[in-house]
Short mmCIF file of C-alpha atoms and ligand atoms in Angstrom, two decimals:
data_model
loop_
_atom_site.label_atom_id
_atom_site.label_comp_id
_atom_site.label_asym_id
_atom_site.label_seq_id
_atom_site.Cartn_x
_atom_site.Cartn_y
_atom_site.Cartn_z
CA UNK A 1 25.03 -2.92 0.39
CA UNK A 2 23.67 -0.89 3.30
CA UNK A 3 20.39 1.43 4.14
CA UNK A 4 20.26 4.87 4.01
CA UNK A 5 18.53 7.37 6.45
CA UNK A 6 18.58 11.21 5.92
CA UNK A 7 16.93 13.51 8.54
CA UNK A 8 15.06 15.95 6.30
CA UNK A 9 12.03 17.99 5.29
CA UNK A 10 13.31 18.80 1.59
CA UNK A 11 12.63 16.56 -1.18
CA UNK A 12 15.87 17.44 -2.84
CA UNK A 13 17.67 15.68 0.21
CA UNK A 14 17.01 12.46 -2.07
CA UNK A 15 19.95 12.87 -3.79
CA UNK A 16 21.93 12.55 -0.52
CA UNK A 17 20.35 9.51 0.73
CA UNK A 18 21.41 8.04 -2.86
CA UNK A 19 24.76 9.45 -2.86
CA UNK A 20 25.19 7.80 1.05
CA UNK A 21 24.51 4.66 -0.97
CA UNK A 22 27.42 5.61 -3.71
CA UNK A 23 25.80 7.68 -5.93
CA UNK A 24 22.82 6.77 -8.65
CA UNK A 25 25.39 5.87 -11.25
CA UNK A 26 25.90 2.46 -8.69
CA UNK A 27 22.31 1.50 -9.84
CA UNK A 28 21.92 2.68 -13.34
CA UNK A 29 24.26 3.04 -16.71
CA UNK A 30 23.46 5.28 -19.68
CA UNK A 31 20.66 4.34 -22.40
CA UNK A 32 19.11 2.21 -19.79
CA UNK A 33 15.34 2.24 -19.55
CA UNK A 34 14.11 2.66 -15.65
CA UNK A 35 10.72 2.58 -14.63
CA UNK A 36 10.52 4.99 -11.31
CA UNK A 37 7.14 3.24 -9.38
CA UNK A 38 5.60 6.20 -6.78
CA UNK A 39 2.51 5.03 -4.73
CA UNK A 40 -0.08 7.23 -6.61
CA UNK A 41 -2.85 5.07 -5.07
CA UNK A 42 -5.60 8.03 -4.80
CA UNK A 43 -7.10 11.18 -5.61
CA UNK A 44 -4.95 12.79 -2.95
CA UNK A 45 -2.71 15.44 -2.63
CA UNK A 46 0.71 15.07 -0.91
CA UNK A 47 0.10 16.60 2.18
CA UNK A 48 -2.18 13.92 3.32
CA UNK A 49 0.65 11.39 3.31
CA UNK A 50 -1.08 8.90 1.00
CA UNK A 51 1.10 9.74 -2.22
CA UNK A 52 5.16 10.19 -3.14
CA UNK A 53 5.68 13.24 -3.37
CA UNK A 54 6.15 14.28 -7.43
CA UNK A 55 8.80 16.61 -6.51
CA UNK A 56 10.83 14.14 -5.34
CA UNK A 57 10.13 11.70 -7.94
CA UNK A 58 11.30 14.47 -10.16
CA UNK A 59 14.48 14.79 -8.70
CA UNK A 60 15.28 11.13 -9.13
CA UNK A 61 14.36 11.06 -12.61
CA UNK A 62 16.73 13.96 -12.52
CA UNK A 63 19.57 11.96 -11.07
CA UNK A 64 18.36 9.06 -13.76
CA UNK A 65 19.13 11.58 -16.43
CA UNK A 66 22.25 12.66 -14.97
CA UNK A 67 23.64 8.58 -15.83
CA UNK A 68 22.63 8.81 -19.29
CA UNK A 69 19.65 6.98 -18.55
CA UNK A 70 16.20 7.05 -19.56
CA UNK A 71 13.92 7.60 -16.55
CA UNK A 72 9.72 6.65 -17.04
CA UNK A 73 7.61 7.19 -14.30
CA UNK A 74 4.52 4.85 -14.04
CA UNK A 75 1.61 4.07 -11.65
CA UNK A 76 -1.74 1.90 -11.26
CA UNK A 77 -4.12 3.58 -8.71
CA UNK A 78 -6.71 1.21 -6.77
CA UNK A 79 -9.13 -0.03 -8.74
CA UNK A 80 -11.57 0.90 -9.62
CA UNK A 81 -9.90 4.65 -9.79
CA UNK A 82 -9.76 5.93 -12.69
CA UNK A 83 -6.27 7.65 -13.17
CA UNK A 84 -7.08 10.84 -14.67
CA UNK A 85 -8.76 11.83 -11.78
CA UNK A 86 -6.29 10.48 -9.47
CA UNK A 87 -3.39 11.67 -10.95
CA UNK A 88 -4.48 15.59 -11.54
CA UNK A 89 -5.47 15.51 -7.96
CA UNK A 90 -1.58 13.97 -6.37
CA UNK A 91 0.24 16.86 -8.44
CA UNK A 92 1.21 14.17 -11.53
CA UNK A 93 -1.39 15.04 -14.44
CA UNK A 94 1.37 17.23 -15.95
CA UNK A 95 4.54 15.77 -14.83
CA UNK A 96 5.87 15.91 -18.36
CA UNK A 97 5.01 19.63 -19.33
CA UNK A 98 6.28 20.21 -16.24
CA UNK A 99 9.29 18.36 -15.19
CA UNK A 100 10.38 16.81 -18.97
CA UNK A 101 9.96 13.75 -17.98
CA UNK A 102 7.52 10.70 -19.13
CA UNK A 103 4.84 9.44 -17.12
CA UNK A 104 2.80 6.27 -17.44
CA UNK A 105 -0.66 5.24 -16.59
CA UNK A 106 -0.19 1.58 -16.51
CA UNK A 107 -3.91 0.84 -16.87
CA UNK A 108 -3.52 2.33 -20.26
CA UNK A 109 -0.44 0.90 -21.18
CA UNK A 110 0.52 -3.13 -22.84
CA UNK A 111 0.65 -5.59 -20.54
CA UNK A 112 1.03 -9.24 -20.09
CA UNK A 113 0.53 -12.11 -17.90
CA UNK A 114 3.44 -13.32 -16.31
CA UNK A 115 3.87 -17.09 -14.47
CA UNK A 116 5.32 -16.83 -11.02
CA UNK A 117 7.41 -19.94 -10.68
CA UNK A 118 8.57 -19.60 -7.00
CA UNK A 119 4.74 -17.88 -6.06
CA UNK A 120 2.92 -19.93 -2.86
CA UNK A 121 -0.27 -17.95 -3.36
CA UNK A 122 -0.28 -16.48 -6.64
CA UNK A 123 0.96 -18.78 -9.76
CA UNK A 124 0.36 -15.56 -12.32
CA UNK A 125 -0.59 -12.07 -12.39
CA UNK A 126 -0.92 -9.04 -14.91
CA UNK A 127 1.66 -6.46 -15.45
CA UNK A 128 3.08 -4.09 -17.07
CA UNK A 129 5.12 -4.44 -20.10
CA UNK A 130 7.41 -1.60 -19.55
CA UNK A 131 7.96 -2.71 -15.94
CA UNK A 132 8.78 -6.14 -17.30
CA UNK A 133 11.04 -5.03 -20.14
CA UNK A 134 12.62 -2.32 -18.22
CA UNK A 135 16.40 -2.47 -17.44
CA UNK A 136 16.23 -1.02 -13.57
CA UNK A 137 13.37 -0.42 -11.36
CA UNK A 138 13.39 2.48 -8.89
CA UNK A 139 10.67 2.03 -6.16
CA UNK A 140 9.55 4.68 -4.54
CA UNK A 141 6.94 4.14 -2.00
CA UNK A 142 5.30 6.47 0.95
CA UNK A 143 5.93 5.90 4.90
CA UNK A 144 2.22 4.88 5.86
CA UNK A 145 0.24 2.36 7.37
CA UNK A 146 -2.36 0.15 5.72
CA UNK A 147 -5.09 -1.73 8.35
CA UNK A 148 -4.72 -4.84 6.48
CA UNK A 149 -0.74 -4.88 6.41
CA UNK A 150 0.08 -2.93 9.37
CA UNK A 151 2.60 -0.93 7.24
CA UNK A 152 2.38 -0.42 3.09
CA UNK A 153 5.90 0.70 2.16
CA UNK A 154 8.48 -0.89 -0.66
CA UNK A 155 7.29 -4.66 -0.83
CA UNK A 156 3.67 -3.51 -0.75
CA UNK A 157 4.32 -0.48 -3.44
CA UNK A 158 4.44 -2.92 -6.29
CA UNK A 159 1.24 -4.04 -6.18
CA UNK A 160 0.91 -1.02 -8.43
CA UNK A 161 2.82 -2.48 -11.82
CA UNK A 162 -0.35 -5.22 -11.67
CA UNK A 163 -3.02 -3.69 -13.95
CA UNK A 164 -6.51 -3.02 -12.88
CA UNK A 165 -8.49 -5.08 -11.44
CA UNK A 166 -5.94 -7.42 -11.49
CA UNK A 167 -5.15 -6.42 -8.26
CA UNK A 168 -7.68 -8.01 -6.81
CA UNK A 169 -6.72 -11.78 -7.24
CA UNK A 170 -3.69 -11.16 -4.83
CA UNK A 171 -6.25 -10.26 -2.24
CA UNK A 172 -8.05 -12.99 -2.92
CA UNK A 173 -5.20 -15.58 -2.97
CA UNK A 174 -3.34 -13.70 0.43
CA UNK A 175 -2.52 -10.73 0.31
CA UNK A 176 0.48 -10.61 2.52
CA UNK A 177 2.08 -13.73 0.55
CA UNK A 178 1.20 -12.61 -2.19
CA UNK A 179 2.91 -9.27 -2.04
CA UNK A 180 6.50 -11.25 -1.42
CA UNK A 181 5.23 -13.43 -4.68
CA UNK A 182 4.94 -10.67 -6.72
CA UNK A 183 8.16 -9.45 -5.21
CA UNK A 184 10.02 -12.61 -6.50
CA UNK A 185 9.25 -11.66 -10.07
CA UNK A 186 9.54 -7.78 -9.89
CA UNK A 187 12.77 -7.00 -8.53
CA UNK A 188 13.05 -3.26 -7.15
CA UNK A 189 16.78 -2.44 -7.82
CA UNK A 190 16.56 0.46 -5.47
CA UNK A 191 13.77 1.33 -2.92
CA UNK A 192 13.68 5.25 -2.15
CA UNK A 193 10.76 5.78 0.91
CA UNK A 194 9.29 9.29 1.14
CA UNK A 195 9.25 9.80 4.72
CA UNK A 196 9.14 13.47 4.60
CA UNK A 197 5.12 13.37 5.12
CA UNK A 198 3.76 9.90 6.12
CA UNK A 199 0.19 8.46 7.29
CA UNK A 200 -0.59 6.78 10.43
CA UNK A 201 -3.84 5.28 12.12
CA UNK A 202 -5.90 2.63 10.99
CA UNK A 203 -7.66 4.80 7.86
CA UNK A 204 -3.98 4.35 6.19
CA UNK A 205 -3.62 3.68 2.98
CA UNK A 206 -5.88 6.26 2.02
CA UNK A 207 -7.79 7.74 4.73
CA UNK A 208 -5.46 7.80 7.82
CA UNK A 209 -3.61 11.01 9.33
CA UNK A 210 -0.70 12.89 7.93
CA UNK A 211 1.94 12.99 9.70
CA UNK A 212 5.35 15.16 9.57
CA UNK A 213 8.10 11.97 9.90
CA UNK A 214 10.76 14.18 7.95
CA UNK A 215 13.15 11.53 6.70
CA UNK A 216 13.80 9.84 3.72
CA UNK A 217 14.96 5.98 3.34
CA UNK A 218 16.75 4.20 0.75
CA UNK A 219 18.85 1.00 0.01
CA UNK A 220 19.07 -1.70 -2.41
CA UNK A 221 17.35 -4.64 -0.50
CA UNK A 222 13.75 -4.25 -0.79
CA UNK A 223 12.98 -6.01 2.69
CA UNK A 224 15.81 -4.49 4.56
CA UNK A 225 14.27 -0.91 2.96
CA UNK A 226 10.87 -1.99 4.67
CA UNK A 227 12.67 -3.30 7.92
CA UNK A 228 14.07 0.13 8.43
CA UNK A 229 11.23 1.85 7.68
CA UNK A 230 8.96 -0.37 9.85
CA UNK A 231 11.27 0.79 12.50
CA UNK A 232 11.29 4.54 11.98
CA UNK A 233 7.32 3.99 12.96
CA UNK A 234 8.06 2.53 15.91
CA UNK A 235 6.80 -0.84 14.55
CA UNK A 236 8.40 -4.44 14.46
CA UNK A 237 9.11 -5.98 10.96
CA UNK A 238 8.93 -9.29 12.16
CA UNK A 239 4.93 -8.50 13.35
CA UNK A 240 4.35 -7.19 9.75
CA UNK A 241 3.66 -10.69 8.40
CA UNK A 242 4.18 -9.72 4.42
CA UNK A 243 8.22 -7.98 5.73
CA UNK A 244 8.44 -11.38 8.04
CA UNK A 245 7.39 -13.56 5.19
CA UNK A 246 9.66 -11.93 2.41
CA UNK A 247 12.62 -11.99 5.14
CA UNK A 248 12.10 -15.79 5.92
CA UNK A 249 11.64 -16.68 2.04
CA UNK A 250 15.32 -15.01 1.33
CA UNK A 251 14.32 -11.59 -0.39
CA UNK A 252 16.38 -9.89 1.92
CA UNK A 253 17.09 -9.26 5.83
CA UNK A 254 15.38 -7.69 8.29
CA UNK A 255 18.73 -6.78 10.28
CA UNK A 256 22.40 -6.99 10.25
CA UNK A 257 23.04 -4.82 7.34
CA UNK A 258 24.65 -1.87 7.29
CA UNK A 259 23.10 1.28 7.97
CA UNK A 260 24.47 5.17 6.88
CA UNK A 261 23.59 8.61 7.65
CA UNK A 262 21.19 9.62 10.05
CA UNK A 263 21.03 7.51 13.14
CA UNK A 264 17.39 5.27 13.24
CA UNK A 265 16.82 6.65 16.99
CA UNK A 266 17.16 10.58 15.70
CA UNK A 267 14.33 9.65 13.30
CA UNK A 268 11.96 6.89 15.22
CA UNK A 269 9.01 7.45 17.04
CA UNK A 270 6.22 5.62 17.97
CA UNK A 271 3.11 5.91 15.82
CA UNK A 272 -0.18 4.59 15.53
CA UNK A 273 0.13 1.59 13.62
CA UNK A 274 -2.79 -0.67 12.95
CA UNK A 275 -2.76 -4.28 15.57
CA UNK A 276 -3.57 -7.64 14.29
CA UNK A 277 -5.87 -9.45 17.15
CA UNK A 278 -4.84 -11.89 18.90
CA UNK A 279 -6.31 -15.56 18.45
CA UNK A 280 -7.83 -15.38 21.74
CA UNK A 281 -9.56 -11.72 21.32
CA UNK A 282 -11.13 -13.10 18.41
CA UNK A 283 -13.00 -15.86 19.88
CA UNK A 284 -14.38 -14.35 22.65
CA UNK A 285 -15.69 -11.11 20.63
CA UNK A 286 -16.83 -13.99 18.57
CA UNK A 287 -18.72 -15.82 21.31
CA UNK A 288 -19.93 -12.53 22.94
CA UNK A 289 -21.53 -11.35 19.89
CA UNK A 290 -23.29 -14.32 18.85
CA UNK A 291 -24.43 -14.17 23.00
CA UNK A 292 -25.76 -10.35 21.97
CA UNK A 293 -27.79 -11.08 18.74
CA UNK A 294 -29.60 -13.80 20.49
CA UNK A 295 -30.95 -11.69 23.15
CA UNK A 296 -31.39 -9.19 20.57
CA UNK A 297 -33.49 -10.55 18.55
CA UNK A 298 -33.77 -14.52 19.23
CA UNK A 299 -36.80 -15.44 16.97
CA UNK A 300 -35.11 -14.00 13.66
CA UNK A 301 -32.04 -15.53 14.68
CA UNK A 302 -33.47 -19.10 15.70
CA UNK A 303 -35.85 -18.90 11.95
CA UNK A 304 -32.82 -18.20 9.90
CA UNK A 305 -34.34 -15.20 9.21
CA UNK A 306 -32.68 -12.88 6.45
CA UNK A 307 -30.84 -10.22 7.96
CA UNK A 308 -29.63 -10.04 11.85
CA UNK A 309 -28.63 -6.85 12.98
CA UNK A 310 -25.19 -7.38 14.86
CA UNK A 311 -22.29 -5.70 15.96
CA UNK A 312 -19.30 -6.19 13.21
CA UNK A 313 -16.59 -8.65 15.34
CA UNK A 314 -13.12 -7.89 15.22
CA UNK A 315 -11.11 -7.77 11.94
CA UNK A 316 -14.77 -7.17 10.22
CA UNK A 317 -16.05 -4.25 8.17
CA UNK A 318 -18.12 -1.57 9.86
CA UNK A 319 -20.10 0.66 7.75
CA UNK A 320 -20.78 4.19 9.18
CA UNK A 321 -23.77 5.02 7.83
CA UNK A 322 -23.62 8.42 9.30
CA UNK A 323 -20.33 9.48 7.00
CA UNK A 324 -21.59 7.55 4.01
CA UNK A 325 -23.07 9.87 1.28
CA UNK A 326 -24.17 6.72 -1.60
CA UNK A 327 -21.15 7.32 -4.14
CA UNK A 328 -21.34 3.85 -4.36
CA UNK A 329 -17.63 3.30 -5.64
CA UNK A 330 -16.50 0.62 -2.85
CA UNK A 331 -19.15 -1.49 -4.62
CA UNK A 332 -16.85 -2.57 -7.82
CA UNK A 333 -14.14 -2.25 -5.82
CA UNK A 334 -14.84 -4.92 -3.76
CA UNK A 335 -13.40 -8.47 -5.58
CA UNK A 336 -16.62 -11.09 -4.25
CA UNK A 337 -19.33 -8.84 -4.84
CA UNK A 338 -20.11 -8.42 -1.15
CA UNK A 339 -21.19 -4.91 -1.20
CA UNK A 340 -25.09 -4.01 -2.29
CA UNK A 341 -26.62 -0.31 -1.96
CA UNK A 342 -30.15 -0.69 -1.54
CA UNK A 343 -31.62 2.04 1.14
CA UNK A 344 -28.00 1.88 2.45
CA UNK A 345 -24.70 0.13 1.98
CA UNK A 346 -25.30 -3.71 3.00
CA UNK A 347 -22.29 -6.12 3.38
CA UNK A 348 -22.79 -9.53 2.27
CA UNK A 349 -20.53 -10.64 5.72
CA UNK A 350 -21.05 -14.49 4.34
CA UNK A 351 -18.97 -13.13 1.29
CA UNK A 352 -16.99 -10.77 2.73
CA UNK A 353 -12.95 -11.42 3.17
CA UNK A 354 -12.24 -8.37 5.26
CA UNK A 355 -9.69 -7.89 2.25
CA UNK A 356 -10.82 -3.85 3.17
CA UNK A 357 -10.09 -2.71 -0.56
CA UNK A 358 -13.56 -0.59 -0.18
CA UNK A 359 -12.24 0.50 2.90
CA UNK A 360 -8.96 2.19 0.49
CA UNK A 361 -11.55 3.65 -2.08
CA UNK A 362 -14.05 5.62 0.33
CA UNK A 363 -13.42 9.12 -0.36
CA UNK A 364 -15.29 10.08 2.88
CA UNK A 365 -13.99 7.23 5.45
CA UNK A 366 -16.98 5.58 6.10
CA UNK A 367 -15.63 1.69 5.85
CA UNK A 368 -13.60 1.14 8.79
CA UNK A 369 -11.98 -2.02 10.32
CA UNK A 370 -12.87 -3.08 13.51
CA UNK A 371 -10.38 -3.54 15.81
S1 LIG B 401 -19.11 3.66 1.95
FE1 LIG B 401 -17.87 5.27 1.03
S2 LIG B 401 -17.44 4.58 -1.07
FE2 LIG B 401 -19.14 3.33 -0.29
S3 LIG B 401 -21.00 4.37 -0.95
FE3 LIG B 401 -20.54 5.14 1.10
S4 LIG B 401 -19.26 7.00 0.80
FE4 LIG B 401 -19.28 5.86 -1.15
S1 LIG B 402 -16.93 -5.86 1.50
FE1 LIG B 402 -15.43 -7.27 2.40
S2 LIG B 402 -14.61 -8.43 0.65
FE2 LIG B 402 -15.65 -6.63 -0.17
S3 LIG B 402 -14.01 -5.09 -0.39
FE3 LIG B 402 -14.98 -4.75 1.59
S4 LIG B 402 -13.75 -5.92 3.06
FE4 LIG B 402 -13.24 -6.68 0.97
#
């Protein structure tokens, strides 16, 4: 079919970027069941960028409705968020009281294990039962960036119908091919981006800077969704390895489709997006700072003694003690149990994956990814 851009700051200019696409009745019929998937991954509000924006996701269950269909909204924050909290806090605690429409915490709801037979990195995962039994799925991710993933938009978004902790074996299987596995097995049958307030900088998902984008983006094709998207941050979906991987694997292209409405240039611009390091960069931080913690401190270094202070290299976590106040809830976030508060946070670097989920829990942005 073709990608849709509308130039906007109103939520309610949703319903154009679906009609550019032929109208919602294209992608659902009446007394079908569609599970609408917003990125509700914290306790933030909407003007921070890191959360769809419920008014929008109220007007598509709106146009859902409209079909005959039967629209249910449902989310998984991080773990180890609780969704109560997370939920009141992004404007959805009383999305049915207030827009008539269900809403579904997914970490409450039945679920099941699922096989996934084309999956390189993950074989199985843990989701939902209404996402699985639903007729249509409506994605609806934010425009952000993510300083694991460069970008976290339509592909990325699902990782929200796996339950719970759950979550965490796709980091530790790959994230990036793991995301397109998943995506084999949960189909998105239409990918709506809220653009209209996005996040850039390397705190995104949770803790990077709002920023006014103003446009909305929609199309069938999950991948050609994200290629777009990609683009309207100035970025290159072929550098965004999870977009690059789902392209190459045949989920979708990442160009030569069509595109309607707005115009990419009238909406582009080029923000801070996160940088993977170079091969190179990597080994000579990594030389230089083994250089630096022997003339630091040679003895405790040349004993195998227990804990040498160093510099975190690139692509590793750095703790800022400074903005740290001891909530302690990176520490079950974390999936190998690298994370220890003692008189401080410690990182277990022998453990560590640099998967960064702690980094996407810490309310105050104290974990940070050097880079
Ligand atoms: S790093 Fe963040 S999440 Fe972890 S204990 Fe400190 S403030 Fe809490
Ligand atoms: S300590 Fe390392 S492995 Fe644990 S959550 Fe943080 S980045 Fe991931």
């Amino acid at each position: 079919m073709a990608v849709s851009i509308v130039k906007t700051d109103r939520t309610a200019d949703v319903r154009r970027a679906v009609e550019l696409l032929g109208g919602m009745k294209k992608f659902v019929t009446g007394g079908e069941k569609v599970i609408i998937k917003p990125n509700i991954c914290a306790a933030k509000d909407t003007f921070t960028g890191a959360v769809t924006d419920p008014e929008m996701v109220a007007e598509v269950c709106r146009m859902v409705a409209e079909c005959g269909a039967n629209p249910v909204v449902a989310e998984s924050p991080i773990y180890p968020f609780k969704g109560s909290r997370v939920y009141q806090r992004a404007g959805y605690a009383d999305f049915k009281s207030k827009y008539g429409f269900e809403f579904m915490d997914i970490d409450s709801a039945d679920s099941r294990e699922i096989s996934i037979p084309r999956g390189r990195a993950i074989k199985a995962s843990v989701v939902c039962d209404a996402v699985l039994n639903c007729d249509k799925l409506i994605n609806m991710p934010v425009l952000k960036t993510h300083l694991q993933t460069v970008v976290t938009i339509g592909l990325k978004n699902l990782k929200g119908v796996v339950v719970g902790k759950q979550k965490h074996i796709i980091h530790l299987q790959g994230l990036h091919q793991g995301i397109v596995d998943l995506n084999t097995v949960v189909k998105s049958d239409l990918t709506i981006v809220d653009g209209i307030i996005g996040m850039e900088g390397t705190g995104g998902p949770t803790n990077g800077r709002p920023v006014k984008m103003d446009v909305i983006v929609a199309g069938d094709n999950v991948v050609e969704v994200d290629a777009v998207a990609t683009r309207v941050m100035g970025g290159d979906p072929m550098k965004v390895e999870h977009i690059r991987l789902a392209s190459e694997q045949g989920l979708g292209s990442l160009s030569g489709f069509e595109m309607v409405g707005d115009s990419l240039e009238s909406v582009s611009a080029r923000r801070d997006l996160p940088k993977t390091p170079g091969l190179n960069k990597i080994l000579i931080t990594d030389i230089g700072v083994r250089v630096m913690n022997l003339l630091r401190d040679p003895i405790m270094l040349l004993t195998g003694g227990e804990r040498v202070v160093r510099k975190a290299r690139l692509g590793e976590l750095i703790i800022d003690e400074a903005l740290c106040d001891g909530c302690r809830l990176c520490i079950p976030a974390c999936p190998v149990d690298a994370l220890a508060y003692g008189e401080q946070l410690d990182c277990d670097y022998k453990l560590c994956i640099q998967c960064f989920c702690c980094a996407e829990v810490c309310p105050r942005g104290a974990l940070k990814k050097k880079f």
